[in-house]
Amino acid sequence: MGASSLESGSSRQAPLGAVYTALFVQVLINAGTYLAGKRAMEELPPLTVVLWRFLLSAAVFCLLLLFTPGPKLPPRSEWRRVLMLGLLAGPINQVLFFFGLSRSTASHAALLYALTPLGVYLLSLARGHERPSSRATLGILTALVGVVVLLLGRGLASASGSLLGDLLILAAVSAWVVYTTEGKPFAATHGPVRSTAWSMVTAALLLVPVMPFALDPARTFSVSRPALGSIVYLALLTSVVAYLIWYYALSKVPASRVAIFSNLQPAATALAAWLLLGESLHWALVLGGGLVIVGVRLTQGAPVGPVSPGASLDEEAPVAGRG
């Protein structure tokens, strides 16, 4: 635990600018996740994509744990929480997300995931992790309006996503909200590397029972290079780099401030489509993106702190002190 305390303690001294820069990188990675997921599922079933994603990412995290100073396994007192986080990250969040994405559209998925900050903020309030803030609420709602403007401008009204797919994605969003809220104190205690590694390896282990039925190596290795590249993208960038950044940020700032960055993903997706697919930029990107940025800035400047004096100092007090 000494190494763990050193890691989490040193993290509090890092400037918040570095945290927000890392979150912008995470936003860009996640914007590509929609494209990579859709591309991989053109040739493989959703469950096969999920299994390979977690199998590869778990192998990388095992190597990271091997070379990271400190405990390799979570303390016995944390096994229940690790199991819960792994269940939320893998079998619940990602399985529901990919099955939903295969039946809906990327636009619908982006809009539903834009509900994450609101869900995290409300859950944090309910659990006493943050105190009510009109500025934070205004920021979250402003960013959400920006997302709606952006997606409507890209043709959300005429999108043909099915109701079933949208409901599956909404369930995945709910799991991600709980994962983010519960993961914050865990990351603050054990550091982002171990927290992410333990939850992602647990997620892979929980998926082992279905691997004989859906892993399908022969079919997987016969797909095209773009499809294989998409799986590698999902495994290494989305599941390793983006998850590490997410836990890194959660170990330093309140969960609602981290979650608000998910509202930037639709704008980042639009920019990626412009750069990679040649789609034109339009007024909705400027207006919607501007509202999202304003919402993010409002939320980042909102006062935060635990409701009760007995709340964990590791969770909020260092951040509130930086104001």
CSV table of C-alpha atoms in Angstrom, one decimal:
chain,number,residue,atom,x,y,z
A,1,MET,CA,0.0,0.0,0.0
A,2,GLY,CA,3.0,2.3,0.4
A,3,ALA,CA,3.5,2.5,-3.4
A,4,SER,CA,-0.2,3.0,-3.9
A,5,SER,CA,-0.2,5.9,-1.4
A,6,LEU,CA,2.8,7.4,-3.0
A,7,GLU,CA,1.2,7.2,-6.5
A,8,SER,CA,-2.1,8.8,-5.4
A,9,GLY,CA,-0.3,11.4,-3.2
A,10,SER,CA,1.9,12.6,-6.0
A,11,SER,CA,-1.1,12.7,-8.4
A,12,ARG,CA,-2.6,15.5,-6.3
A,13,GLN,CA,0.4,17.7,-7.0
A,14,ALA,CA,0.0,17.6,-10.8
A,15,PRO,CA,-1.4,20.8,-12.4
A,16,LEU,CA,-5.1,20.6,-13.4
A,17,GLY,CA,-4.1,21.8,-16.9
A,18,ALA,CA,-2.4,18.4,-17.4
A,19,VAL,CA,-5.5,16.6,-16.3
A,20,TYR,CA,-7.8,18.5,-18.7
A,21,THR,CA,-5.3,18.0,-21.6
A,22,ALA,CA,-5.3,14.3,-20.9
A,23,LEU,CA,-9.1,14.3,-20.9
A,24,PHE,CA,-9.1,16.1,-24.3
A,25,VAL,CA,-6.9,13.2,-25.6
A,26,GLN,CA,-9.4,10.8,-24.1
A,27,VAL,CA,-12.3,12.5,-25.9
A,28,LEU,CA,-10.5,12.2,-29.3
A,29,ILE,CA,-9.8,8.5,-28.7
A,30,ASN,CA,-13.5,7.9,-27.7
A,31,ALA,CA,-14.7,9.8,-30.8
A,32,GLY,CA,-12.8,7.2,-32.9
A,33,THR,CA,-14.4,4.4,-30.9
A,34,TYR,CA,-17.7,4.9,-32.6
A,35,LEU,CA,-16.1,4.6,-36.0
A,36,ALA,CA,-13.9,1.6,-35.0
A,37,GLY,CA,-16.8,-0.2,-33.4
A,38,LYS,CA,-19.0,0.2,-36.4
A,39,ARG,CA,-16.2,-0.9,-38.8
A,40,ALA,CA,-15.4,-4.0,-36.8
A,41,MET,CA,-19.0,-5.0,-36.6
A,42,GLU,CA,-19.4,-4.9,-40.4
A,43,GLU,CA,-17.5,-8.2,-40.4
A,44,LEU,CA,-17.8,-9.7,-36.9
A,45,PRO,CA,-20.7,-10.1,-34.3
A,46,PRO,CA,-20.8,-7.6,-31.5
A,47,LEU,CA,-19.9,-10.1,-28.8
A,48,THR,CA,-16.9,-11.3,-30.7
A,49,VAL,CA,-15.6,-7.8,-31.0
A,50,VAL,CA,-16.1,-7.2,-27.2
A,51,LEU,CA,-14.3,-10.5,-26.3
A,52,TRP,CA,-11.2,-9.7,-28.4
A,53,ARG,CA,-11.2,-6.2,-27.1
A,54,PHE,CA,-11.0,-7.3,-23.5
A,55,LEU,CA,-8.8,-10.2,-24.1
A,56,LEU,CA,-6.1,-8.0,-25.7
A,57,SER,CA,-6.5,-5.2,-23.2
A,58,ALA,CA,-6.3,-7.5,-20.3
A,59,ALA,CA,-3.0,-8.9,-21.6
A,60,VAL,CA,-1.6,-5.4,-21.8
A,61,PHE,CA,-2.8,-4.6,-18.3
A,62,CYS,CA,-1.2,-7.7,-16.9
A,63,LEU,CA,2.1,-6.5,-18.3
A,64,LEU,CA,1.6,-3.1,-16.9
A,65,LEU,CA,0.9,-4.5,-13.4
A,66,LEU,CA,4.0,-6.7,-13.8
A,67,PHE,CA,6.3,-3.7,-14.3
A,68,THR,CA,4.4,-1.3,-11.9
A,69,PRO,CA,5.9,-1.1,-8.4
A,70,GLY,CA,3.6,-2.1,-5.6
A,71,PRO,CA,0.9,-4.8,-5.1
A,72,LYS,CA,0.0,-6.8,-8.1
A,73,LEU,CA,-3.4,-8.0,-6.7
A,74,PRO,CA,-6.0,-5.8,-5.0
A,75,PRO,CA,-6.3,-6.2,-1.2
A,76,ARG,CA,-8.8,-8.7,0.0
A,77,SER,CA,-11.0,-5.9,1.4
A,78,GLU,CA,-11.4,-4.5,-2.1
A,79,TRP,CA,-12.3,-7.7,-4.0
A,80,ARG,CA,-16.0,-7.0,-3.9
A,81,ARG,CA,-15.5,-3.5,-5.3
A,82,VAL,CA,-13.1,-4.7,-8.0
A,83,LEU,CA,-15.6,-7.4,-9.0
A,84,MET,CA,-18.4,-4.7,-9.3
A,85,LEU,CA,-16.2,-2.4,-11.3
A,86,GLY,CA,-15.2,-5.2,-13.7
A,87,LEU,CA,-18.8,-6.3,-14.1
A,88,LEU,CA,-19.8,-2.7,-14.9
A,89,ALA,CA,-16.9,-2.1,-17.3
A,90,GLY,CA,-17.2,-5.4,-19.3
A,91,PRO,CA,-20.2,-7.6,-19.3
A,92,ILE,CA,-22.7,-4.8,-18.6
A,93,ASN,CA,-21.4,-1.5,-20.2
A,94,GLN,CA,-19.5,-2.8,-23.2
A,95,VAL,CA,-21.7,-5.7,-24.1
A,96,LEU,CA,-24.8,-3.5,-23.9
A,97,PHE,CA,-23.1,-0.7,-25.8
A,98,PHE,CA,-21.9,-2.8,-28.7
A,99,PHE,CA,-25.2,-4.7,-29.1
A,100,GLY,CA,-27.0,-1.3,-29.0
A,101,LEU,CA,-24.6,0.3,-31.4
A,102,SER,CA,-25.1,-2.6,-33.9
A,103,ARG,CA,-28.8,-1.9,-33.8
A,104,SER,CA,-28.7,1.9,-33.7
A,105,THR,CA,-26.6,4.8,-35.1
A,106,ALA,CA,-23.5,6.5,-33.9
A,107,SER,CA,-25.5,9.8,-33.6
A,108,HIS,CA,-28.0,8.2,-31.2
A,109,ALA,CA,-25.2,6.6,-29.2
A,110,ALA,CA,-23.4,10.0,-28.9
A,111,LEU,CA,-26.6,11.8,-27.7
A,112,LEU,CA,-27.3,9.1,-25.1
A,113,TYR,CA,-23.8,9.2,-23.8
A,114,ALA,CA,-24.1,12.9,-23.4
A,115,LEU,CA,-26.4,12.2,-20.5
A,116,THR,CA,-23.4,10.8,-18.6
A,117,PRO,CA,-22.4,14.1,-16.8
A,118,LEU,CA,-26.0,14.7,-15.7
A,119,GLY,CA,-26.2,11.1,-14.3
A,120,VAL,CA,-22.8,11.3,-12.6
A,121,TYR,CA,-23.7,14.7,-11.0
A,122,LEU,CA,-27.0,13.5,-9.7
A,123,LEU,CA,-25.6,10.3,-8.4
A,124,SER,CA,-22.7,12.1,-6.7
A,125,LEU,CA,-25.2,14.5,-5.1
A,126,ALA,CA,-27.3,11.6,-3.9
A,127,ARG,CA,-24.3,9.9,-2.3
A,128,GLY,CA,-22.9,13.1,-0.8
A,129,HIS,CA,-19.7,13.1,-2.9
A,130,GLU,CA,-20.5,16.6,-4.1
A,131,ARG,CA,-22.6,19.5,-2.9
A,132,PRO,CA,-25.3,21.1,-5.0
A,133,SER,CA,-24.1,23.8,-7.4
A,134,SER,CA,-26.3,25.9,-9.7
A,135,ARG,CA,-23.3,26.7,-11.8
A,136,ALA,CA,-22.4,23.0,-12.3
A,137,THR,CA,-26.1,22.3,-13.2
A,138,LEU,CA,-26.2,25.2,-15.7
A,139,GLY,CA,-22.9,24.0,-17.2
A,140,ILE,CA,-24.1,20.4,-17.7
A,141,LEU,CA,-27.4,21.5,-19.2
A,142,THR,CA,-25.7,24.0,-21.5
A,143,ALA,CA,-23.4,21.3,-22.8
A,144,LEU,CA,-26.3,19.0,-23.2
A,145,VAL,CA,-28.1,21.6,-25.3
A,146,GLY,CA,-25.0,22.0,-27.4
A,147,VAL,CA,-24.8,18.3,-28.0
A,148,VAL,CA,-28.5,18.3,-29.1
A,149,VAL,CA,-27.9,21.2,-31.5
A,150,LEU,CA,-24.9,19.5,-33.0
A,151,LEU,CA,-26.6,16.2,-33.5
A,152,LEU,CA,-29.8,17.8,-34.9
A,153,GLY,CA,-27.6,19.6,-37.4
A,154,ARG,CA,-26.1,16.3,-38.5
A,155,GLY,CA,-29.4,14.8,-39.2
A,156,LEU,CA,-30.4,13.1,-36.0
A,157,ALA,CA,-34.1,13.7,-36.7
A,158,SER,CA,-33.9,11.5,-39.7
A,159,ALA,CA,-31.7,8.8,-38.2
A,160,SER,CA,-33.1,5.3,-38.2
A,161,GLY,CA,-31.7,3.9,-35.0
A,162,SER,CA,-34.1,1.2,-33.5
A,163,LEU,CA,-35.8,1.6,-30.2
A,164,LEU,CA,-34.2,-1.6,-28.9
A,165,GLY,CA,-30.7,-0.4,-29.8
A,166,ASP,CA,-31.3,3.0,-28.1
A,167,LEU,CA,-32.6,1.3,-24.9
A,168,LEU,CA,-29.5,-1.0,-24.8
A,169,ILE,CA,-27.2,2.0,-25.2
A,170,LEU,CA,-29.1,3.9,-22.4
A,171,ALA,CA,-28.6,0.9,-20.1
A,172,ALA,CA,-24.9,1.0,-21.0
A,173,VAL,CA,-24.8,4.7,-20.1
A,174,SER,CA,-26.4,3.9,-16.8
A,175,ALA,CA,-23.7,1.4,-16.1
A,176,TRP,CA,-21.0,3.9,-17.1
A,177,VAL,CA,-22.4,6.5,-14.7
A,178,VAL,CA,-22.2,4.0,-11.7
A,179,TYR,CA,-18.7,2.9,-12.9
A,180,THR,CA,-17.5,6.5,-12.9
A,181,THR,CA,-19.0,7.4,-9.6
A,182,GLU,CA,-17.8,4.3,-7.8
A,183,GLY,CA,-14.4,4.4,-9.5
A,184,LYS,CA,-13.4,7.8,-8.2
A,185,PRO,CA,-12.6,6.9,-4.6
A,186,PHE,CA,-11.1,3.6,-5.8
A,187,ALA,CA,-8.7,5.4,-8.1
A,188,ALA,CA,-7.9,8.0,-5.4
A,189,THR,CA,-6.8,5.2,-3.1
A,190,HIS,CA,-5.0,2.8,-5.4
A,191,GLY,CA,-3.8,5.1,-8.3
A,192,PRO,CA,-5.0,5.1,-11.9
A,193,VAL,CA,-2.8,2.2,-13.2
A,194,ARG,CA,-3.7,-0.4,-10.6
A,195,SER,CA,-7.4,0.7,-10.5
A,196,THR,CA,-7.8,0.5,-14.3
A,197,ALA,CA,-5.8,-2.8,-14.6
A,198,TRP,CA,-7.7,-4.6,-11.8
A,199,SER,CA,-11.1,-3.6,-13.2
A,200,MET,CA,-10.3,-4.4,-16.8
A,201,VAL,CA,-8.6,-7.7,-16.1
A,202,THR,CA,-11.6,-8.6,-13.9
A,203,ALA,CA,-13.9,-7.7,-16.8
A,204,ALA,CA,-12.0,-10.0,-19.1
A,205,LEU,CA,-12.2,-12.9,-16.6
A,206,LEU,CA,-15.9,-12.4,-16.2
A,207,LEU,CA,-16.3,-12.8,-20.0
A,208,VAL,CA,-14.3,-16.1,-20.1
A,209,PRO,CA,-17.4,-18.4,-19.8
A,210,VAL,CA,-18.7,-17.1,-23.2
A,211,MET,CA,-15.4,-17.1,-25.0
A,212,PRO,CA,-15.7,-20.7,-26.3
A,213,PHE,CA,-19.0,-19.8,-27.9
A,214,ALA,CA,-18.2,-16.4,-29.4
A,215,LEU,CA,-14.4,-15.8,-29.6
A,216,ASP,CA,-14.2,-17.5,-33.0
A,217,PRO,CA,-10.5,-17.1,-33.8
A,218,ALA,CA,-10.7,-18.6,-37.3
A,219,ARG,CA,-13.3,-16.1,-38.4
A,220,THR,CA,-11.6,-13.2,-36.6
A,221,PHE,CA,-8.2,-13.7,-38.2
A,222,SER,CA,-9.8,-14.0,-41.7
A,223,VAL,CA,-11.4,-10.6,-41.7
A,224,SER,CA,-9.9,-7.6,-43.5
A,225,ARG,CA,-7.1,-5.5,-42.1
A,226,PRO,CA,-9.3,-2.5,-41.4
A,227,ALA,CA,-11.6,-4.7,-39.2
A,228,LEU,CA,-8.6,-6.1,-37.4
A,229,GLY,CA,-7.1,-2.7,-37.0
A,230,SER,CA,-10.4,-1.5,-35.5
A,231,ILE,CA,-10.3,-4.3,-32.9
A,232,VAL,CA,-6.7,-3.3,-32.0
A,233,TYR,CA,-7.8,0.3,-31.7
A,234,LEU,CA,-10.6,-0.6,-29.4
A,235,ALA,CA,-8.3,-2.9,-27.3
A,236,LEU,CA,-5.3,-0.6,-27.0
A,237,LEU,CA,-6.5,2.9,-27.4
A,238,THR,CA,-10.0,2.8,-26.0
A,239,SER,CA,-9.6,0.1,-23.4
A,240,VAL,CA,-6.1,0.9,-22.2
A,241,VAL,CA,-5.1,4.5,-23.0
A,242,ALA,CA,-8.6,6.0,-22.6
A,243,TYR,CA,-9.5,4.0,-19.5
A,244,LEU,CA,-6.1,5.0,-17.9
A,245,ILE,CA,-6.8,8.6,-18.6
A,246,TRP,CA,-10.3,8.3,-17.2
A,247,TYR,CA,-9.1,6.8,-13.9
A,248,TYR,CA,-6.1,9.3,-13.9
A,249,ALA,CA,-8.6,12.2,-14.0
A,250,LEU,CA,-10.9,10.6,-11.5
A,251,SER,CA,-8.0,10.4,-9.0
A,252,LYS,CA,-7.6,14.2,-9.2
A,253,VAL,CA,-10.9,16.0,-9.8
A,254,PRO,CA,-14.6,15.4,-8.9
A,255,ALA,CA,-16.5,12.8,-11.0
A,256,SER,CA,-18.9,15.4,-12.5
A,257,ARG,CA,-16.0,17.5,-13.8
A,258,VAL,CA,-14.5,14.4,-15.5
A,259,ALA,CA,-17.8,13.2,-16.9
A,260,ILE,CA,-18.6,16.6,-18.5
A,261,PHE,CA,-15.9,15.9,-21.1
A,262,SER,CA,-18.0,13.2,-22.6
A,263,ASN,CA,-20.1,16.0,-24.0
A,264,LEU,CA,-17.2,17.0,-26.2
A,265,GLN,CA,-17.3,13.6,-28.0
A,266,PRO,CA,-20.0,14.4,-30.6
A,267,ALA,CA,-18.1,17.5,-31.7
A,268,ALA,CA,-14.9,15.5,-31.8
A,269,THR,CA,-16.7,12.9,-33.9
A,270,ALA,CA,-17.9,15.5,-36.3
A,271,LEU,CA,-14.4,16.8,-36.7
A,272,ALA,CA,-13.1,13.3,-37.2
A,273,ALA,CA,-15.7,12.7,-39.9
A,274,TRP,CA,-14.6,16.0,-41.6
A,275,LEU,CA,-10.9,15.0,-41.5
A,276,LEU,CA,-11.2,11.3,-42.3
A,277,LEU,CA,-14.5,11.0,-44.3
A,278,GLY,CA,-14.6,14.4,-46.0
A,279,GLU,CA,-17.9,15.4,-44.4
A,280,SER,CA,-18.6,19.2,-44.6
A,281,LEU,CA,-18.5,21.4,-41.5
A,282,HIS,CA,-21.8,23.3,-40.8
A,283,TRP,CA,-23.4,25.9,-38.5
A,284,ALA,CA,-24.5,23.3,-36.0
A,285,LEU,CA,-20.8,22.3,-35.3
A,286,VAL,CA,-19.9,26.0,-34.5
A,287,LEU,CA,-23.0,26.7,-32.4
A,288,GLY,CA,-23.3,23.3,-30.7
A,289,GLY,CA,-19.5,23.0,-30.2
A,290,GLY,CA,-19.5,26.5,-28.7
A,291,LEU,CA,-22.3,25.7,-26.3
A,292,VAL,CA,-20.5,22.5,-25.2
A,293,ILE,CA,-17.3,24.4,-24.6
A,294,VAL,CA,-19.2,27.0,-22.5
A,295,GLY,CA,-20.9,24.2,-20.5
A,296,VAL,CA,-17.5,22.6,-19.8
A,297,ARG,CA,-16.0,25.8,-18.6
A,298,LEU,CA,-19.0,26.5,-16.4
A,299,THR,CA,-18.8,23.1,-14.8
A,300,GLN,CA,-15.0,23.3,-14.3
A,301,GLY,CA,-15.4,26.6,-12.5
A,302,ALA,CA,-18.2,25.3,-10.2
A,303,PRO,CA,-17.4,24.9,-6.4
A,304,VAL,CA,-17.1,21.3,-5.4
A,305,GLY,CA,-16.8,19.5,-2.1
A,306,PRO,CA,-18.3,16.8,0.1
A,307,VAL,CA,-21.7,17.5,1.7
A,308,SER,CA,-20.7,16.2,5.2
A,309,PRO,CA,-17.6,17.0,7.2
A,310,GLY,CA,-16.9,13.3,7.5
A,311,ALA,CA,-16.6,12.7,3.7
A,312,SER,CA,-13.3,11.4,2.4
A,313,LEU,CA,-10.7,14.1,2.0
A,314,ASP,CA,-9.1,12.0,-0.7
A,315,GLU,CA,-12.2,12.4,-2.8
A,316,GLU,CA,-12.8,16.1,-2.9
A,317,ALA,CA,-10.9,18.4,-0.5
A,318,PRO,CA,-7.6,18.7,-2.5
A,319,VAL,CA,-9.5,19.7,-5.6
A,320,ALA,CA,-11.8,22.2,-3.8
A,321,GLY,CA,-8.7,23.7,-2.3
A,322,ARG,CA,-7.3,24.4,-5.8
A,323,GLY,CA,-10.6,26.2,-6.7
